[in-house]
Amino acid sequence: MNEILEALEHKRHAARMGGGQRRIDAQHAKGKLTARERLELLLDEGSFEEYDMFVEHTCADFGMADQKIPGDGVVTGQGTINGRLVYVFSKDFTVFGGSLSKAHASKIVKVQQAAARNGAPVIGLFDAGGARIQEGVDSLAGYADIFMENVLSSGVIPQISVIMGPCAGGDVYSPALTDFIFMVKDTSYMFVTGPDVVKTVTNETVTAEELGGAKIHAQKSGVVDGAFENDFEAMAQIRRLVDFLPASNREKPPVRPTFDEPERIEMSLDSLIPANPNQPYDMKELIEKTVDEGDFFEIGRDFGKNIICGFARMEGAPVGIVANQPMSLAGVLDIDASRKAARFVRFCDCFGIPIITFVDVPGFMPGTRQEQGALIKHGAKLLFAYAEATVPKVTVITRKAYGGAYDVMSSKHLRGDVNYAWPTAEIAVMGAKGAVEIIFRADIGDPDAIAARTAEYQERFANPFVAASRGYIDEVIMPHSTRRRVVKALRTLRGKAVSNPWKKHDNIPL
Ligand code: HXC
């Protein structure tokens, strides 16, 4: 019996060593942790239960029959994060560069299917060289199997990807199908084709970092939702994110105790809006002063900064926050902001997370770059996302709500449930100056007439009362009571039941 147990332990040890000490040392020398070390940080201590530790590839070509490493380049299984079940896979770069064989793919698919069946998030940690070149089409088949599960699980369970090393080919498309992607600065990059292929095809010389580093994807392309300093920070932040999410679309988001008074008054908010309507202020101050304990997990912080998205809690229950940011491009809606917020709103709606929208928006961004870049289509995404969302929607207009952007930002007309405005709100088709220059074009040569018309327009529309008189705004509230009012609104919406007409699926403008 002892011999059998020893043989098992021996096999387990071999699997735990992955590609061997030399490659583990190389991994550490690059500032990266190993697949198992990452899981230790991600999961509650002692909670990891590994599956398929002894799975090996079945390839016999190119001398592969003699090169078998138990586990075959991916560590899979289940564990808990703050006591809640999650399924995980973690690519082991020390084994064939984490590349994907058919056997490796089957391990991932097993975890994906278990997660979907049992209603728990899947977290994938990526550090991999793409398709296992020696396996050819079997590897491509394996990727497609994973993609298929990604798509079937979309909107059913939260799927999170963390890019922690090189990722190319198939290892970027699976993350792209998941709900959130994060990267680690300096040690990770992701692209469909690497610098060598780029050079051959387009004759461009580019480094991996320039092509697909964390900075590029977190700030420019918007492919990823955040970049972390190192593996340690990445794992700690993913734990934090998971705490906000329901385990599946069959469950309510997790409520946790809070010590923050629901009735808390924030007098400082009464002076948040500057006297000059063109002067910016930091919308994050409002968010942090409204939500429980000022705890806000931002999604896509460095991309489309003119809109803020992220998770917080009210009375301990998760909420999604969407807010125009006057500090960046005056909070205008452009392509990036629309894309970013549309995806976030849809995530919240999939998983029953109420949405609080803080509005200060001067409109959609004008210009050829925006129009030629399909602002119409991208702006429509956000409009569509808000309109179809059936989760509780609470809106607070702090200052500008102009034009189409007023409609888009969770207005009453798109089934906003409770729509508040601060007394400083200006709800109009456009700002006074622009409006007067159009409707009183004949007076343009007469500055006094224009000034009088502008003042008249300002007086008539630069307030929330016209909209309130029509019932488009439910109540004009004092800024200092924002938390109290939003809490109250969310309480009344706990039993909300609304559904959209039957359809196979919608046709959101992609
Ligand atoms: C098999 C691979 C491999 C792969 C790396 N290795 N990539 N083995 N298939 N795709 C092995 C190497 O032979 C090496 O083995 C070890 O992993 C580490 O690789 P290095 O090159 O030494 O590491 P590094 O210098 O850090 O470079 C990492 C890398 C590079 C950038 C990922 O290895 C690379 O470019 N690999 C190929 C990437 C690629 O083109 N993949 C196919 C994409 S197409 P030893 O034994 O020396 O440790 C694709 C199709 C799917 O994925 C598309 C679906 C939509």
PDB file of N, CA and C and ligand atoms in Angstrom, residues 19 22-23 27 30 32 64 67 92-100 127-136 139-141 143-144 147 165-174 189 191-197 208, ligand 1:
ATOM      1  N   GLY A  19       7.346  22.153 -16.225  1.00  0.00           N
ATOM      2  CA  GLY A  19       8.451  22.014 -17.169  1.00  0.00           C
ATOM      3  C   GLY A  19       9.815  21.912 -16.499  1.00  0.00           C
ATOM      4  N   ARG A  22      14.487  24.491 -14.052  1.00  0.00           N
ATOM      5  CA  ARG A  22      15.161  25.489 -14.899  1.00  0.00           C
ATOM      6  C   ARG A  22      14.127  26.474 -15.493  1.00  0.00           C
ATOM      7  N   ARG A  23      13.032  25.903 -15.959  1.00  0.00           N
ATOM      8  CA  ARG A  23      12.020  26.774 -16.583  1.00  0.00           C
ATOM      9  C   ARG A  23      11.253  27.576 -15.519  1.00  0.00           C
ATOM     10  N   GLN A  27      10.941  31.590 -15.363  1.00  0.00           N
ATOM     11  CA  GLN A  27       9.656  32.278 -15.167  1.00  0.00           C
ATOM     12  C   GLN A  27       9.801  33.346 -14.073  1.00  0.00           C
ATOM     13  N   LYS A  30      11.750  36.433 -14.989  1.00  0.00           N
ATOM     14  CA  LYS A  30      11.006  37.425 -15.804  1.00  0.00           C
ATOM     15  C   LYS A  30      10.034  38.236 -14.950  1.00  0.00           C
ATOM     16  N   LYS A  32       7.581  36.846 -13.228  1.00  0.00           N
ATOM     17  CA  LYS A  32       6.265  36.195 -13.267  1.00  0.00           C
ATOM     18  C   LYS A  32       6.217  35.070 -12.235  1.00  0.00           C
ATOM     19  N   MET A  64       7.229  14.209 -30.170  1.00  0.00           N
ATOM     20  CA  MET A  64       6.413  14.557 -28.994  1.00  0.00           C
ATOM     21  C   MET A  64       6.082  13.330 -28.132  1.00  0.00           C
ATOM     22  N   GLN A  67       8.029  13.323 -25.158  1.00  0.00           N
ATOM     23  CA  GLN A  67       7.980  14.542 -24.318  1.00  0.00           C
ATOM     24  C   GLN A  67       6.590  14.708 -23.742  1.00  0.00           C
ATOM     25  N   ASP A  92       0.363  27.062 -17.830  1.00  0.00           N
ATOM     26  CA  ASP A  92       1.708  26.871 -17.293  1.00  0.00           C
ATOM     27  C   ASP A  92       2.731  27.091 -18.409  1.00  0.00           C
ATOM     28  N   PHE A  93       3.349  28.255 -18.403  1.00  0.00           N
ATOM     29  CA  PHE A  93       4.285  28.593 -19.489  1.00  0.00           C
ATOM     30  C   PHE A  93       5.510  27.681 -19.491  1.00  0.00           C
ATOM     31  N   THR A  94       5.771  27.038 -18.346  1.00  0.00           N
ATOM     32  CA  THR A  94       6.979  26.190 -18.288  1.00  0.00           C
ATOM     33  C   THR A  94       6.784  24.874 -19.058  1.00  0.00           C
ATOM     34  N   VAL A  95       5.562  24.585 -19.458  1.00  0.00           N
ATOM     35  CA  VAL A  95       5.306  23.346 -20.214  1.00  0.00           C
ATOM     36  C   VAL A  95       4.950  23.717 -21.655  1.00  0.00           C
ATOM     37  N   PHE A  96       5.850  23.471 -22.562  1.00  0.00           N
ATOM     38  CA  PHE A  96       5.656  23.807 -23.990  1.00  0.00           C
ATOM     39  C   PHE A  96       5.139  25.239 -24.151  1.00  0.00           C
ATOM     40  N   GLY A  97       5.646  26.146 -23.350  1.00  0.00           N
ATOM     41  CA  GLY A  97       5.244  27.557 -23.449  1.00  0.00           C
ATOM     42  C   GLY A  97       3.748  27.756 -23.217  1.00  0.00           C
ATOM     43  N   GLY A  98       3.129  26.856 -22.450  1.00  0.00           N
ATOM     44  CA  GLY A  98       1.681  26.992 -22.177  1.00  0.00           C
ATOM     45  C   GLY A  98       0.826  26.763 -23.414  1.00  0.00           C
ATOM     46  N   SER A  99       1.460  26.272 -24.490  1.00  0.00           N
ATOM     47  CA  SER A  99       0.717  26.134 -25.757  1.00  0.00           C
ATOM     48  C   SER A  99      -0.388  25.076 -25.638  1.00  0.00           C
ATOM     49  N   LEU A 100      -1.354  25.207 -26.520  1.00  0.00           N
ATOM     50  CA  LEU A 100      -2.594  24.446 -26.358  1.00  0.00           C
ATOM     51  C   LEU A 100      -2.662  23.197 -27.237  1.00  0.00           C
ATOM     52  N   ASP A 127      -0.925  32.664 -20.006  1.00  0.00           N
ATOM     53  CA  ASP A 127       0.509  32.894 -20.131  1.00  0.00           C
ATOM     54  C   ASP A 127       0.954  31.835 -21.137  1.00  0.00           C
ATOM     55  N   ALA A 128       0.756  32.088 -22.427  1.00  0.00           N
ATOM     56  CA  ALA A 128       0.804  30.978 -23.369  1.00  0.00           C
ATOM     57  C   ALA A 128       1.140  31.392 -24.791  1.00  0.00           C
ATOM     58  N   GLY A 129       1.793  30.470 -25.477  1.00  0.00           N
ATOM     59  CA  GLY A 129       2.254  30.733 -26.836  1.00  0.00           C
ATOM     60  C   GLY A 129       1.284  30.317 -27.929  1.00  0.00           C
ATOM     61  N   GLY A 130       0.009  30.183 -27.627  1.00  0.00           N
ATOM     62  CA  GLY A 130      -0.976  29.887 -28.669  1.00  0.00           C
ATOM     63  C   GLY A 130      -1.063  28.404 -28.979  1.00  0.00           C
ATOM     64  N   ALA A 131      -1.433  28.105 -30.217  1.00  0.00           N
ATOM     65  CA  ALA A 131      -1.662  26.712 -30.628  1.00  0.00           C
ATOM     66  C   ALA A 131      -0.382  25.883 -30.473  1.00  0.00           C
ATOM     67  N   ARG A 132      -0.509  24.646 -29.970  1.00  0.00           N
ATOM     68  CA  ARG A 132       0.654  23.729 -29.904  1.00  0.00           C
ATOM     69  C   ARG A 132       1.020  23.367 -31.334  1.00  0.00           C
ATOM     70  N   ILE A 133       2.110  23.936 -31.784  1.00  0.00           N
ATOM     71  CA  ILE A 133       2.437  23.861 -33.210  1.00  0.00           C
ATOM     72  C   ILE A 133       2.545  22.416 -33.688  1.00  0.00           C
ATOM     73  N   GLN A 134       3.081  21.552 -32.829  1.00  0.00           N
ATOM     74  CA  GLN A 134       3.256  20.145 -33.227  1.00  0.00           C
ATOM     75  C   GLN A 134       1.926  19.422 -33.448  1.00  0.00           C
ATOM     76  N   GLU A 135       0.849  19.950 -32.914  1.00  0.00           N
ATOM     77  CA  GLU A 135      -0.443  19.230 -33.009  1.00  0.00           C
ATOM     78  C   GLU A 135      -1.307  19.652 -34.185  1.00  0.00           C
ATOM     79  N   GLY A 136      -0.954  20.742 -34.824  1.00  0.00           N
ATOM     80  CA  GLY A 136      -1.698  21.164 -36.006  1.00  0.00           C
ATOM     81  C   GLY A 136      -3.174  21.390 -35.737  1.00  0.00           C
ATOM     82  N   SER A 139      -5.081  21.181 -32.402  1.00  0.00           N
ATOM     83  CA  SER A 139      -4.994  22.322 -31.496  1.00  0.00           C
ATOM     84  C   SER A 139      -6.044  23.371 -31.859  1.00  0.00           C
ATOM     85  N   LEU A 140      -6.205  23.579 -33.159  1.00  0.00           N
ATOM     86  CA  LEU A 140      -7.233  24.554 -33.588  1.00  0.00           C
ATOM     87  C   LEU A 140      -8.619  24.086 -33.151  1.00  0.00           C
ATOM     88  N   ALA A 141      -8.853  22.785 -33.259  1.00  0.00           N
ATOM     89  CA  ALA A 141     -10.141  22.227 -32.822  1.00  0.00           C
ATOM     90  C   ALA A 141     -10.323  22.488 -31.328  1.00  0.00           C
ATOM     91  N   TYR A 143      -9.099  24.920 -29.537  1.00  0.00           N
ATOM     92  CA  TYR A 143      -9.454  26.333 -29.305  1.00  0.00           C
ATOM     93  C   TYR A 143     -10.944  26.572 -29.584  1.00  0.00           C
ATOM     94  N   ALA A 144     -11.391  26.022 -30.707  1.00  0.00           N
ATOM     95  CA  ALA A 144     -12.801  26.256 -31.067  1.00  0.00           C
ATOM     96  C   ALA A 144     -13.729  25.682 -30.003  1.00  0.00           C
ATOM     97  N   PHE A 147     -13.810  28.272 -27.332  1.00  0.00           N
ATOM     98  CA  PHE A 147     -14.589  29.446 -27.774  1.00  0.00           C
ATOM     99  C   PHE A 147     -16.083  29.157 -27.649  1.00  0.00           C
ATOM    100  N   GLY A 165       1.261  36.951 -19.327  1.00  0.00           N
ATOM    101  CA  GLY A 165       2.476  36.603 -20.069  1.00  0.00           C
ATOM    102  C   GLY A 165       2.171  36.825 -21.529  1.00  0.00           C
ATOM    103  N   PRO A 166       3.014  36.266 -22.409  1.00  0.00           N
ATOM    104  CA  PRO A 166       2.712  36.438 -23.831  1.00  0.00           C
ATOM    105  C   PRO A 166       1.424  35.710 -24.187  1.00  0.00           C
ATOM    106  N   CYS A 167       0.602  36.315 -25.013  1.00  0.00           N
ATOM    107  CA  CYS A 167      -0.608  35.636 -25.475  1.00  0.00           C
ATOM    108  C   CYS A 167      -0.836  35.993 -26.929  1.00  0.00           C
ATOM    109  N   ALA A 168      -0.907  34.951 -27.743  1.00  0.00           N
ATOM    110  CA  ALA A 168      -1.105  35.187 -29.175  1.00  0.00           C
ATOM    111  C   ALA A 168      -2.145  34.222 -29.696  1.00  0.00           C
ATOM    112  N   GLY A 169      -2.616  34.497 -30.913  1.00  0.00           N
ATOM    113  CA  GLY A 169      -3.521  33.572 -31.601  1.00  0.00           C
ATOM    114  C   GLY A 169      -4.732  33.222 -30.755  1.00  0.00           C
ATOM    115  N   GLY A 170      -4.946  31.920 -30.582  1.00  0.00           N
ATOM    116  CA  GLY A 170      -6.123  31.447 -29.850  1.00  0.00           C
ATOM    117  C   GLY A 170      -6.182  31.964 -28.430  1.00  0.00           C
ATOM    118  N   ASP A 171      -5.031  32.258 -27.859  1.00  0.00           N
ATOM    119  CA  ASP A 171      -5.034  32.727 -26.464  1.00  0.00           C
ATOM    120  C   ASP A 171      -5.435  34.181 -26.312  1.00  0.00           C
ATOM    121  N   VAL A 172      -5.728  34.865 -27.387  1.00  0.00           N
ATOM    122  CA  VAL A 172      -6.351  36.182 -27.232  1.00  0.00           C
ATOM    123  C   VAL A 172      -7.845  36.113 -27.538  1.00  0.00           C
ATOM    124  N   TYR A 173      -8.234  35.165 -28.383  1.00  0.00           N
ATOM    125  CA  TYR A 173      -9.656  35.142 -28.735  1.00  0.00           C
ATOM    126  C   TYR A 173     -10.547  34.579 -27.638  1.00  0.00           C
ATOM    127  N   SER A 174     -10.031  33.641 -26.858  1.00  0.00           N
ATOM    128  CA  SER A 174     -10.881  33.174 -25.751  1.00  0.00           C
ATOM    129  C   SER A 174     -11.086  34.316 -24.749  1.00  0.00           C
ATOM    130  N   TYR A 189       1.605  40.583 -22.913  1.00  0.00           N
ATOM    131  CA  TYR A 189       1.142  41.253 -24.127  1.00  0.00           C
ATOM    132  C   TYR A 189       0.189  40.332 -24.871  1.00  0.00           C
ATOM    133  N   PHE A 191      -1.728  39.834 -28.795  1.00  0.00           N
ATOM    134  CA  PHE A 191      -1.993  40.242 -30.179  1.00  0.00           C
ATOM    135  C   PHE A 191      -2.407  39.026 -30.979  1.00  0.00           C
ATOM    136  N   VAL A 192      -3.070  39.289 -32.101  1.00  0.00           N
ATOM    137  CA  VAL A 192      -3.497  38.191 -32.960  1.00  0.00           C
ATOM    138  C   VAL A 192      -2.277  37.630 -33.690  1.00  0.00           C
ATOM    139  N   THR A 193      -1.443  38.532 -34.205  1.00  0.00           N
ATOM    140  CA  THR A 193      -0.187  38.095 -34.828  1.00  0.00           C
ATOM    141  C   THR A 193       0.956  38.923 -34.256  1.00  0.00           C
ATOM    142  N   GLY A 194       2.071  38.278 -33.980  1.00  0.00           N
ATOM    143  CA  GLY A 194       3.201  38.914 -33.304  1.00  0.00           C
ATOM    144  C   GLY A 194       4.050  39.789 -34.211  1.00  0.00           C
ATOM    145  N   PRO A 195       5.052  40.455 -33.612  1.00  0.00           N
ATOM    146  CA  PRO A 195       5.891  41.400 -34.355  1.00  0.00           C
ATOM    147  C   PRO A 195       6.561  40.808 -35.602  1.00  0.00           C
ATOM    148  N   ASP A 196       6.950  39.516 -35.557  1.00  0.00           N
ATOM    149  CA  ASP A 196       7.643  38.931 -36.717  1.00  0.00           C
ATOM    150  C   ASP A 196       6.711  38.840 -37.918  1.00  0.00           C
ATOM    151  N   VAL A 197       5.480  38.400 -37.645  1.00  0.00           N
ATOM    152  CA  VAL A 197       4.506  38.284 -38.742  1.00  0.00           C
ATOM    153  C   VAL A 197       4.152  39.681 -39.255  1.00  0.00           C
ATOM    154  N   ALA A 208       6.904  43.955 -29.173  1.00  0.00           N
ATOM    155  CA  ALA A 208       5.720  43.278 -28.619  1.00  0.00           C
ATOM    156  C   ALA A 208       4.954  44.241 -27.711  1.00  0.00           C
TER     157      ALA A 208
HETATM  158  C1  HXC B   1       4.725  24.532 -29.022  1.00  0.00           C
HETATM  159  C2  HXC B   1       5.841  26.243 -28.009  1.00  0.00           C
HETATM  160  C3  HXC B   1       4.958  27.181 -28.585  1.00  0.00           C
HETATM  161  C4  HXC B   1       3.924  26.687 -29.413  1.00  0.00           C
HETATM  162  C5  HXC B   1       6.376  28.248 -27.382  1.00  0.00           C
HETATM  163  N1  HXC B   1       6.700  26.956 -27.286  1.00  0.00           N
HETATM  164  N2  HXC B   1       5.307  28.419 -28.191  1.00  0.00           N
HETATM  165  N3  HXC B   1       5.714  24.933 -28.230  1.00  0.00           N
HETATM  166  N4  HXC B   1       3.839  25.355 -29.613  1.00  0.00           N
HETATM  167  N5  HXC B   1       3.044  27.513 -29.971  1.00  0.00           N
HETATM  168  C6  HXC B   1       7.778  26.390 -26.482  1.00  0.00           C
HETATM  169  C7  HXC B   1       9.145  26.728 -27.019  1.00  0.00           C
HETATM  170  O1  HXC B   1       9.534  25.744 -27.961  1.00  0.00           O
HETATM  171  C8  HXC B   1       9.998  26.662 -25.748  1.00  0.00           C
HETATM  172  O2  HXC B   1      10.236  25.306 -25.439  1.00  0.00           O
HETATM  173  C9  HXC B   1       9.067  27.191 -24.696  1.00  0.00           C
HETATM  174  O3  HXC B   1       7.737  27.038 -25.208  1.00  0.00           O
HETATM  175  C10 HXC B   1       9.272  28.653 -24.376  1.00  0.00           C
HETATM  176  O4  HXC B   1       9.290  29.382 -25.597  1.00  0.00           O
HETATM  177  P1  HXC B   1      10.399  30.483 -25.917  1.00  0.00           P
HETATM  178  O5  HXC B   1      10.244  30.844 -27.326  1.00  0.00           O
HETATM  179  O6  HXC B   1      11.747  29.996 -25.438  1.00  0.00           O
HETATM  180  O7  HXC B   1       9.956  31.651 -24.936  1.00  0.00           O
HETATM  181  P2  HXC B   1       9.950  33.212 -25.193  1.00  0.00           P
HETATM  182  O8  HXC B   1      11.261  33.618 -25.776  1.00  0.00           O
HETATM  183  O9  HXC B   1       9.541  33.818 -23.902  1.00  0.00           O
HETATM  184  O10 HXC B   1       8.839  33.479 -26.289  1.00  0.00           O
HETATM  185  C11 HXC B   1       7.490  33.155 -26.026  1.00  0.00           C
HETATM  186  C12 HXC B   1       6.646  33.274 -27.313  1.00  0.00           C
HETATM  187  C13 HXC B   1       7.288  32.453 -28.438  1.00  0.00           C
HETATM  188  C14 HXC B   1       6.555  34.740 -27.718  1.00  0.00           C
HETATM  189  C15 HXC B   1       5.235  32.802 -26.969  1.00  0.00           C
HETATM  190  O11 HXC B   1       7.565  31.149 -27.946  1.00  0.00           O
HETATM  191  C16 HXC B   1       6.433  32.337 -29.642  1.00  0.00           C
HETATM  192  O12 HXC B   1       6.377  33.253 -30.457  1.00  0.00           O
HETATM  193  N6  HXC B   1       5.790  31.189 -29.793  1.00  0.00           N
HETATM  194  C17 HXC B   1       4.963  30.902 -30.975  1.00  0.00           C
HETATM  195  C18 HXC B   1       3.696  31.732 -30.934  1.00  0.00           C
HETATM  196  C19 HXC B   1       2.758  31.369 -32.051  1.00  0.00           C
HETATM  197  O13 HXC B   1       2.999  31.727 -33.205  1.00  0.00           O
HETATM  198  N7  HXC B   1       1.774  30.546 -31.724  1.00  0.00           N
HETATM  199  C20 HXC B   1       0.784  30.068 -32.688  1.00  0.00           C
HETATM  200  C21 HXC B   1      -0.290  31.147 -32.789  1.00  0.00           C
HETATM  201  S1  HXC B   1      -1.510  30.665 -33.923  1.00  0.00           S
HETATM  202  P3  HXC B   1      11.498  24.868 -24.580  1.00  0.00           P
HETATM  203  O14 HXC B   1      11.467  23.371 -24.654  1.00  0.00           O
HETATM  204  O15 HXC B   1      12.693  25.461 -25.236  1.00  0.00           O
HETATM  205  O16 HXC B   1      11.277  25.367 -23.209  1.00  0.00           O
HETATM  206  C22 HXC B   1      -2.763  30.152 -32.989  1.00  0.00           C
HETATM  207  C23 HXC B   1      -3.882  29.603 -33.795  1.00  0.00           C
HETATM  208  C24 HXC B   1      -5.161  29.539 -33.056  1.00  0.00           C
HETATM  209  O17 HXC B   1      -2.756  30.191 -31.811  1.00  0.00           O
HETATM  210  C25 HXC B   1      -6.120  30.509 -33.624  1.00  0.00           C
HETATM  211  C26 HXC B   1      -7.473  30.253 -33.151  1.00  0.00           C
HETATM  212  C27 HXC B   1      -8.373  31.415 -33.530  1.00  0.00           C
END
